[in-house]
């Protein structure tokens, strides 16, 4: 029984961009970075590498090619979480802030990993007052939108359930007054999936998500 559409962000929700970033650093500079903080939200903080400018930044960015965007690994539990949602009757679409020229690569990445997702929609990553994903979501009209970056909840229509994935707490932008934009908060997609399906099964829209404390 079809129940509706759920829109999912990719990096930080479905895919482990931070792990892939470490591989790209090694590819660009021939040195494997050392993991210094597994709880860091941003990749540069996780690997303890400098913030680059100029030619060095261009060299790193050159590694973010089709091969990169087709080989980002899945976050633990994310594939099963998506299958749980599909088995409950939901259709999944990925709404991802990346250049549109990599849209097909991202879809191939997800499908090669076994995600039950047939469509990827790329948006820009403009840090404006309104989420660059809001316009796409207005057209899609999903029941829920799941992202791990709080600013991307800005401007999302209130009829859409905006679920925030908190994930890694150190240096996280997911804090402050704007947390009120999130309809619910979850540690990861697996937790959201289990909660959402239970919430719908019992017909209780007031069922509260259980979020573990961050460290």
Coordinates of N, CA and C in Angstrom, one line a residue:
X1 N 0.8 -1.2 0.0 CA 0.0 0.0 0.0 C 0.9 1.2 0.0
X2 N 0.7 2.1 -1.0 CA 1.5 3.3 -1.1 C 1.0 4.3 -0.1
X3 N 2.0 4.8 0.7 CA 1.7 5.8 1.8 C 2.1 7.2 1.5
X4 N 3.1 7.3 0.6 CA 3.6 8.7 0.4 C 5.0 8.7 0.0
X5 N 5.6 9.9 -0.1 CA 6.9 10.1 -0.5 C 7.8 10.6 0.6
X6 N 9.0 10.2 0.7 CA 9.9 10.7 1.7 C 11.2 11.1 1.0
X7 N 11.6 12.4 1.2 CA 12.8 12.9 0.6 C 14.0 12.8 1.6
X8 N 15.1 12.3 1.1 CA 16.3 12.1 1.9 C 17.5 12.8 1.3
X9 N 18.2 13.5 2.2 CA 19.5 14.0 1.9 C 20.5 12.9 1.7
X10 N 21.6 13.1 1.0 CA 22.6 12.0 0.8 C 23.7 12.1 1.8
X11 N 24.6 13.0 1.7 CA 25.8 13.1 2.5 C 25.4 13.3 4.0
X12 N 25.8 12.4 4.9 CA 25.5 12.6 6.3 C 24.2 11.9 6.7
X13 N 23.4 11.5 5.7 CA 22.2 10.7 6.0 C 22.2 9.3 5.4
X14 N 22.5 9.3 4.1 CA 22.6 8.0 3.4 C 24.1 7.6 3.2
X15 N 24.9 8.6 2.9 CA 26.3 8.3 2.5 C 27.3 8.9 3.5
X16 N 28.5 8.3 3.6 CA 29.5 8.8 4.5 C 30.5 9.6 3.8
X17 N 30.2 10.9 3.6 CA 31.0 11.8 2.8 C 32.4 12.0 3.6
X18 N 32.3 12.0 4.9 CA 33.6 12.3 5.6 C 34.6 11.2 5.4
X19 N 34.2 10.0 5.3 CA 35.1 8.9 5.0 C 35.6 9.0 3.6
X20 N 34.8 9.3 2.6 CA 35.2 9.5 1.3 C 36.2 10.7 1.1
X21 N 36.0 11.7 1.9 CA 36.8 12.8 1.9 C 38.3 12.4 2.2
X22 N 38.4 11.6 3.2 CA 39.8 11.1 3.6 C 40.4 10.4 2.5
X23 N 39.7 9.6 1.7 CA 40.2 8.9 0.6 C 40.6 9.9 -0.5
X24 N 39.8 11.0 -0.7 CA 40.2 12.0 -1.7 C 41.4 12.7 -1.4
X25 N 41.6 13.0 -0.1 CA 42.8 13.7 0.4 C 44.0 12.9 0.1
X26 N 44.0 11.6 0.3 CA 45.1 10.7 0.0 C 45.4 10.6 -1.5
X27 N 44.3 10.6 -2.3 CA 44.4 10.6 -3.7 C 45.1 11.9 -4.3
X28 N 44.7 13.0 -3.7 CA 45.2 14.3 -4.1 C 46.7 14.5 -3.7
X29 N 47.0 14.1 -2.5 CA 48.3 14.5 -1.9 C 49.3 13.3 -1.6
X30 N 48.8 12.1 -1.9 CA 49.6 11.0 -1.7 C 49.9 10.6 -0.2
X31 N 49.2 11.2 0.7 CA 49.4 11.0 2.1 C 48.0 10.6 2.7
X32 N 47.9 9.5 3.4 CA 46.7 9.1 4.1 C 46.5 10.0 5.4
X33 N 45.4 10.7 5.5 CA 45.2 11.6 6.7 C 45.0 10.7 7.9
X34 N 45.3 11.2 9.0 CA 45.1 10.5 10.3 C 43.8 10.9 10.9
X35 N 43.0 10.0 11.3 CA 41.7 10.2 11.9 C 42.0 10.8 13.3
X36 N 41.6 12.0 13.6 CA 41.9 12.6 14.9 C 40.6 12.8 15.7
X37 N 39.4 12.9 15.1 CA 38.2 13.1 15.9 C 37.0 12.4 15.1
X38 N 36.7 11.2 15.5 CA 35.6 10.5 14.8 C 34.2 11.1 15.1
X39 N 34.1 12.0 16.0 CA 32.9 12.6 16.4 C 32.7 14.0 15.7
X40 N 33.7 14.4 14.9 CA 33.7 15.7 14.3 C 32.6 15.8 13.1
X41 N 31.9 16.8 13.1 CA 30.8 17.0 12.0 C 31.5 17.2 10.7
X42 N 32.5 18.1 10.6 CA 33.1 18.5 9.3 C 34.3 17.6 9.0
X43 N 34.5 17.3 7.8 CA 35.5 16.3 7.3 C 36.9 16.8 7.7
X44 N 37.2 18.1 7.5 CA 38.5 18.6 7.9 C 38.8 18.5 9.3
X45 N 37.8 18.6 10.2 CA 38.0 18.4 11.6 C 38.2 17.0 12.0
X46 N 37.5 16.1 11.3 CA 37.6 14.7 11.6 C 39.0 14.2 11.2
X47 N 39.5 14.6 10.1 CA 40.8 14.2 9.7 C 42.0 15.0 10.2
X48 N 41.7 16.2 10.8 CA 42.7 17.1 11.3 C 43.6 17.6 10.2
X49 N 43.0 17.9 9.0 CA 43.8 18.4 7.9 C 43.5 19.9 7.8
X50 N 44.4 20.7 7.1 CA 44.2 22.1 7.0 C 43.1 22.5 6.0
X51 N 42.6 23.7 6.3 CA 41.6 24.2 5.3 C 42.4 24.9 4.2
X52 N 42.2 24.4 3.0 CA 43.1 24.7 1.8 C 42.6 26.0 1.1
X53 N 43.5 26.6 0.4 CA 43.2 27.7 -0.5 C 44.0 27.5 -1.8
X54 N 43.7 28.3 -2.8 CA 44.5 28.4 -4.0 C 44.7 27.0 -4.7
X55 N 45.9 26.8 -5.2 CA 46.2 25.6 -6.0 C 46.0 24.3 -5.3
X56 N 46.3 24.3 -4.0 CA 46.1 23.1 -3.2 C 44.6 22.7 -3.1
X57 N 43.8 23.7 -2.9 CA 42.3 23.5 -2.9 C 41.8 23.0 -4.3
X58 N 42.3 23.6 -5.3 CA 42.0 23.1 -6.7 C 42.4 21.7 -6.9
X59 N 43.5 21.3 -6.4 CA 44.0 20.0 -6.5 C 43.1 19.0 -5.8
X60 N 42.6 19.3 -4.6 CA 41.7 18.5 -3.9 C 40.4 18.4 -4.6
X61 N 39.9 19.5 -5.0 CA 38.6 19.6 -5.7 C 38.5 18.8 -7.0
X62 N 39.7 18.7 -7.6 CA 39.8 17.9 -8.9 C 39.5 16.4 -8.6
X63 N 39.6 15.9 -7.4 CA 39.3 14.5 -7.1 C 37.8 14.3 -6.9
X64 N 37.1 15.4 -6.8 CA 35.6 15.2 -6.6 C 35.0 15.1 -8.0
X65 N 35.3 14.0 -8.6 CA 34.8 13.8 -10.0 C 33.8 12.7 -10.0
X66 N 33.4 12.2 -11.2 CA 32.4 11.2 -11.3 C 32.8 9.9 -10.6
X67 N 34.0 9.6 -10.6 CA 34.5 8.4 -9.8 C 34.2 8.6 -8.3
X68 N 34.5 9.8 -7.8 CA 34.3 10.0 -6.4 C 32.8 9.9 -6.1
X69 N 31.9 10.6 -6.9 CA 30.5 10.6 -6.6 C 29.8 9.3 -6.8
X70 N 30.5 8.3 -7.4 CA 29.9 7.0 -7.6 C 30.4 6.0 -6.6
X71 N 31.3 6.4 -5.7 CA 32.0 5.5 -4.8 C 31.9 5.9 -3.3
X72 N 31.1 6.8 -2.9 CA 30.9 7.2 -1.5 C 30.3 6.1 -0.8
X73 N 30.9 5.6 0.3 CA 30.3 4.5 1.0 C 29.0 4.8 1.8
X74 N 28.2 3.8 2.1 CA 27.0 4.0 2.8 C 27.3 4.2 4.3
X75 N 26.4 5.0 5.0 CA 26.5 5.0 6.4 C 25.9 3.8 7.0
X76 N 26.5 3.3 8.1 CA 26.0 2.0 8.7 C 24.5 2.1 9.0
X77 N 23.8 1.1 8.6 CA 22.4 1.0 8.9 C 21.5 1.8 7.9
X78 N 22.0 2.6 7.0 CA 21.2 3.5 6.2 C 20.5 2.7 5.1
X79 N 21.1 1.7 4.5 CA 20.5 0.9 3.5 C 19.3 0.1 4.1
X80 N 19.5 -0.5 5.2 CA 18.4 -1.2 5.8 C 17.3 -0.3 6.2
X81 N 17.6 0.9 6.7 CA 16.6 1.9 7.1 C 15.7 2.3 5.9
X82 N 16.3 2.4 4.7 CA 15.6 2.8 3.5 C 14.6 1.6 3.1
X83 N 15.1 0.4 3.2 CA 14.3 -0.8 2.9 C 13.1 -0.9 3.9
X84 N 13.4 -0.5 5.1 CA 12.3 -0.5 6.1 C 11.2 0.5 5.7
X85 N 11.6 1.6 5.3 CA 10.6 2.6 4.8 C 9.8 2.2 3.6
X86 N 10.6 1.6 2.6 CA 9.9 1.1 1.4 C 8.9 -0.1 1.7
X87 N 9.3 -1.0 2.6 CA 8.5 -2.1 3.0 C 7.2 -1.6 3.7
X88 N 7.3 -0.4 4.3 CA 6.1 0.2 5.0 C 5.2 0.9 4.0
X89 N 5.7 1.0 2.7 CA 4.8 1.6 1.7 C 5.3 3.0 1.2
X90 N 6.5 3.4 1.5 CA 6.9 4.7 1.1 C 7.8 4.7 -0.1
X91 N 7.7 5.7 -0.9 CA 8.6 5.9 -2.0 C 9.7 6.9 -1.6
X92 N 11.0 6.6 -2.0 CA 12.1 7.4 -1.5 C 12.7 8.2 -2.7
X93 N 13.0 9.4 -2.5 CA 13.7 10.3 -3.4 C 14.9 10.9 -2.7
X94 N 16.0 11.0 -3.4 CA 17.2 11.7 -2.8 C 17.2 13.1 -3.3
X95 N 17.3 14.1 -2.4 CA 17.4 15.5 -2.7 C 18.8 16.0 -2.1
X96 N 19.7 16.2 -3.0 CA 21.1 16.4 -2.6 C 21.7 17.7 -3.1
X97 N 22.4 18.4 -2.3 CA 23.1 19.6 -2.7 C 24.4 19.3 -3.3
X98 N 24.5 19.1 -4.6 CA 25.7 18.9 -5.3 C 25.5 19.4 -6.7
X99 N 26.6 19.6 -7.5 CA 26.4 20.0 -8.9 C 25.5 19.1 -9.7
X100 N 24.7 19.6 -10.5 CA 23.7 18.8 -11.3 C 24.4 17.8 -12.2
X101 N 25.7 18.2 -12.6 CA 26.4 17.3 -13.5 C 26.7 15.9 -12.9
X102 N 26.6 15.9 -11.6 CA 26.9 14.6 -10.9 C 25.7 13.9 -10.4
X103 N 24.5 14.4 -10.8 CA 23.3 13.8 -10.4 C 23.2 12.3 -10.8
X104 N 23.6 11.9 -12.0 CA 23.6 10.5 -12.5 C 24.6 9.7 -11.7
X105 N 25.7 10.3 -11.4 CA 26.8 9.6 -10.6 C 26.3 9.3 -9.2
X106 N 25.6 10.2 -8.6 CA 25.0 10.0 -7.3 C 24.0 8.9 -7.3
X107 N 23.1 8.9 -8.3 CA 22.1 7.8 -8.4 C 22.8 6.5 -8.6
X108 N 23.8 6.4 -9.4 CA 24.5 5.1 -9.6 C 25.1 4.7 -8.3
X109 N 25.7 5.6 -7.6 CA 26.3 5.3 -6.3 C 25.3 4.6 -5.3
X110 N 24.2 5.3 -5.2 CA 23.1 4.8 -4.3 C 22.6 3.4 -4.8
X111 N 22.4 3.2 -6.0 CA 21.8 2.0 -6.5 C 22.8 0.8 -6.5
X112 N 24.1 1.2 -6.7 CA 25.1 0.2 -6.6 C 25.3 -0.4 -5.2
X113 N 25.0 0.5 -4.2 CA 25.1 0.1 -2.8 C 23.9 -0.7 -2.4
X114 N 22.8 -0.6 -3.2 CA 21.6 -1.4 -2.8 C 20.5 -0.5 -2.2
X115 N 20.6 0.8 -2.3 CA 19.5 1.7 -1.8 C 18.3 1.6 -2.7
X116 N 17.1 1.4 -2.2 CA 15.9 1.4 -3.0 C 15.5 2.8 -3.5
X117 N 16.3 3.5 -4.2 CA 16.1 4.9 -4.6 C 16.2 4.9 -6.1
X118 N 15.2 5.5 -6.8 CA 15.2 5.5 -8.2 C 15.4 6.9 -8.8
X119 N 15.5 7.9 -7.9 CA 15.6 9.3 -8.4 C 16.4 10.1 -7.5
X120 N 17.3 10.9 -8.1 CA 18.1 11.9 -7.3 C 17.9 13.3 -8.0
X121 N 17.6 14.2 -7.1 CA 17.5 15.6 -7.6 C 18.6 16.5 -7.0
X122 N 19.4 17.1 -7.8 CA 20.5 17.9 -7.3 C 20.0 19.3 -7.2
X123 N 20.5 20.0 -6.1 CA 20.2 21.4 -5.9 C 21.6 22.1 -5.7
X124 N 21.6 23.4 -5.7 CA 22.8 24.1 -5.3 C 23.0 24.0 -3.8
X125 N 24.1 24.6 -3.3 CA 24.4 24.6 -1.9 C 24.5 26.0 -1.3
X126 N 23.7 26.9 -1.9 CA 23.8 28.3 -1.5 C 23.4 28.5 0.0
X127 N 24.2 29.2 0.7 CA 23.9 29.4 2.2 C 23.1 30.7 2.3
X128 N 21.9 30.7 1.7 CA 21.0 31.8 1.8 C 20.1 31.7 3.0
X129 N 19.2 32.6 3.1 CA 18.2 32.6 4.2 C 17.2 31.5 4.1
X130 N 17.0 31.0 2.8 CA 16.1 29.9 2.6 C 16.9 28.7 2.0
X131 N 16.5 27.5 2.4 CA 17.2 26.3 2.0 C 17.1 26.2 0.5
X132 N 18.3 25.8 -0.2 CA 18.2 25.6 -1.6 C 17.4 24.4 -2.0
X133 N 17.0 23.6 -1.0 CA 16.2 22.4 -1.3 C 14.7 22.8 -1.2
X134 N 14.3 23.9 -0.6 CA 12.9 24.2 -0.3 C 12.1 24.2 -1.6
X135 N 12.6 24.8 -2.7 CA 11.8 24.9 -3.9 C 11.4 23.5 -4.4
X136 N 12.5 22.7 -4.4 CA 12.3 21.3 -4.9 C 11.2 20.6 -4.1
X137 N 11.3 20.8 -2.8 CA 10.4 20.1 -1.8 C 9.0 20.6 -2.0
X138 N 8.8 21.9 -2.3 CA 7.5 22.4 -2.6 C 6.8 21.7 -3.8
X139 N 7.6 21.3 -4.7 CA 7.1 20.6 -5.9 C 6.8 19.2 -5.6
X140 N 7.8 18.5 -4.9 CA 7.6 17.1 -4.6 C 6.5 16.9 -3.6
X141 N 6.4 17.8 -2.6 CA 5.4 17.6 -1.5 C 5.5 16.2 -0.8
X142 N 6.7 15.9 -0.3 CA 6.8 14.7 0.5 C 6.2 14.8 1.8
X143 N 5.9 13.6 2.4 CA 5.4 13.6 3.8 C 6.5 14.0 4.7
X144 N 7.7 13.6 4.4 CA 8.8 14.0 5.3 C 10.1 14.3 4.5
X145 N 10.9 15.1 5.1 CA 12.2 15.5 4.5 C 13.3 15.2 5.6
X146 N 14.3 14.5 5.3 CA 15.3 14.1 6.3 C 16.7 14.7 5.8
X147 N 17.3 15.5 6.7 CA 18.6 16.1 6.4 C 19.4 16.2 7.6
X148 N 20.7 16.3 7.5 CA 21.6 16.4 8.6 C 22.2 17.8 8.8
X149 N 21.7 18.8 8.1 CA 22.2 20.1 8.1 C 21.1 21.1 8.4
X150 N 21.1 21.6 9.6 CA 19.9 22.4 10.1 C 19.6 23.6 9.1
X151 N 20.6 24.3 8.6 CA 20.2 25.4 7.7 C 19.3 25.0 6.5
X152 N 19.4 23.7 6.1 CA 18.6 23.3 4.9 C 17.2 23.0 5.3
X153 N 16.8 23.2 6.5 CA 15.4 23.1 6.9 C 14.7 24.5 6.8
X154 N 15.5 25.5 6.6 CA 14.9 26.9 6.5 C 14.0 27.0 5.3
X155 N 12.8 27.5 5.4 CA 11.9 27.7 4.3 C 11.2 26.5 3.8
X156 N 11.4 25.3 4.4 CA 10.7 24.1 4.1 C 9.2 24.3 4.6
X157 N 8.3 24.0 3.7 CA 6.9 24.2 4.1 C 6.5 23.4 5.3
X158 N 5.8 24.1 6.2 CA 5.4 23.5 7.5 C 4.6 22.2 7.4
X159 N 3.9 22.0 6.3 CA 3.2 20.7 6.1 C 4.1 19.5 5.9
X160 N 5.4 19.8 5.6 CA 6.3 18.7 5.4 C 7.0 18.4 6.8
X161 N 7.0 17.2 7.2 CA 7.7 16.9 8.4 C 9.2 16.9 8.2
X162 N 9.9 17.9 8.8 CA 11.4 18.1 8.7 C 12.1 17.3 9.8
X163 N 12.7 16.2 9.4 CA 13.5 15.4 10.4 C 15.0 15.8 10.3
X164 N 15.5 16.1 11.4 CA 16.9 16.5 11.5 C 17.8 15.3 12.0
X165 N 18.8 14.9 11.3 CA 19.7 13.9 11.7 C 20.9 14.6 12.4
X166 N 21.1 14.4 13.7 CA 22.1 15.1 14.5 C 23.5 14.6 14.2
X167 N 23.6 13.4 14.0 CA 24.9 12.6 13.8 C 26.0 13.2 14.6
X168 N 27.2 13.5 14.1 CA 28.4 13.8 14.8 C 28.3 15.2 15.5
X169 N 28.5 15.2 16.8 CA 28.2 16.5 17.6 C 29.3 17.5 17.6
X170 N 30.5 17.2 17.4 CA 31.6 18.1 17.6 C 31.7 19.1 16.4
X171 N 31.5 20.4 16.7 CA 31.5 21.4 15.7 C 30.2 21.4 14.8
X172 N 29.1 20.8 15.3 CA 27.9 20.6 14.5 C 27.2 22.0 14.4
X173 N 26.6 22.3 13.2 CA 25.8 23.4 13.1 C 24.3 23.2 13.6
X174 N 24.1 22.0 14.0 CA 22.7 21.6 14.4 C 22.5 22.0 15.9
X175 N 22.4 23.2 16.1 CA 22.2 23.7 17.5 C 21.6 25.2 17.4
X176 N 21.1 25.6 18.6 CA 20.6 27.0 18.6 C 19.1 27.1 18.4
X177 N 18.7 28.3 18.3 CA 17.2 28.6 18.2 C 16.6 28.0 17.0
X178 N 17.4 27.8 15.9 CA 16.8 27.2 14.7 C 16.4 25.7 14.8
X179 N 16.8 25.1 15.9 CA 16.3 23.7 16.1 C 14.8 23.6 16.1
X180 N 14.1 24.7 16.3 CA 12.7 24.7 16.3 C 12.1 24.4 14.9
X181 N 13.0 24.6 13.9 CA 12.6 24.2 12.5 C 12.4 22.7 12.3
X182 N 13.0 21.9 13.1 CA 13.0 20.5 13.0 C 11.7 19.9 13.7
X183 N 10.9 19.2 12.9 CA 9.8 18.6 13.4 C 10.1 17.4 14.4
X184 N 11.3 16.8 14.1 CA 11.8 15.8 15.0 C 13.3 15.7 14.8
X185 N 14.0 15.1 15.8 CA 15.4 15.0 15.8 C 15.8 13.5 16.0
X186 N 16.9 13.1 15.3 CA 17.3 11.7 15.4 C 18.8 11.6 15.3
X187 N 19.3 10.5 15.9 CA 20.8 10.3 15.8 C 21.2 9.9 14.4
X188 N 20.4 9.1 13.7 CA 20.8 8.7 12.4 C 19.5 8.3 11.7
X189 N 19.6 7.9 10.4 CA 18.5 7.5 9.6 C 17.8 6.2 10.1
X190 N 18.6 5.3 10.6 CA 18.0 4.1 11.2 C 17.0 4.4 12.3
X191 N 17.4 5.3 13.1 CA 16.5 5.7 14.2 C 15.3 6.4 13.7
X192 N 15.5 7.3 12.7 CA 14.3 7.9 12.1 C 13.3 6.9 11.5
X193 N 13.9 6.0 10.7 CA 13.1 5.0 10.0 C 12.2 4.2 11.0
X194 N 12.8 3.7 12.0 CA 12.1 2.8 13.0 C 11.0 3.7 13.7
X195 N 11.4 4.9 14.0 CA 10.4 5.8 14.7 C 9.3 6.1 13.8
X196 N 9.6 6.5 12.5 CA 8.5 6.9 11.6 C 7.5 5.8 11.3
X197 N 8.1 4.6 11.1 CA 7.2 3.5 10.8 C 6.3 3.1 12.0
X198 N 6.9 3.2 13.2 CA 6.1 2.9 14.4 C 5.0 4.0 14.6
X199 N 5.4 5.2 14.4 CA 4.5 6.3 14.5 C 3.3 6.2 13.6
X200 N 3.5 5.8 12.4 CA 2.4 5.6 11.4 C 1.6 4.3 11.7
X201 N 2.3 3.3 12.2 CA 1.6 2.0 12.5 C 0.6 2.2 13.6
X202 N 0.9 2.9 14.6 CA 0.0 3.1 15.8 C -0.9 4.3 15.6
X203 N -0.7 5.1 14.5 CA -1.5 6.2 14.2 C -1.4 7.3 15.2
X204 N -0.2 7.5 15.8 CA 0.1 8.5 16.8 C 1.1 9.5 16.3
X205 N 0.6 10.6 15.8 CA 1.5 11.6 15.3 C 2.3 12.4 16.4
X206 N 1.9 12.2 17.6 CA 2.5 12.9 18.8 C 3.6 12.0 19.4
X207 N 3.8 10.8 18.8 CA 4.9 9.9 19.4 C 6.2 10.6 19.3
X208 N 6.9 10.8 20.4 CA 8.1 11.5 20.4 C 9.3 10.7 20.0
X209 N 10.3 11.3 19.3 CA 11.5 10.5 18.9 C 12.4 10.5 20.1
X210 N 13.1 9.4 20.3 CA 14.0 9.2 21.4 C 15.4 9.5 20.9
X211 N 16.0 10.6 21.3 CA 17.3 11.1 20.8 C 18.3 10.8 21.9
X212 N 19.4 10.1 21.6 CA 20.4 9.9 22.6 C 21.2 11.1 22.8
X213 N 21.7 11.4 24.0 CA 22.5 12.6 24.3 C 23.8 12.6 23.5
X214 N 24.2 13.7 23.0 CA 25.4 13.8 22.3 C 26.6 13.9 23.2
X215 N 27.8 13.6 22.7 CA 29.0 13.6 23.6 C 30.1 14.5 23.0

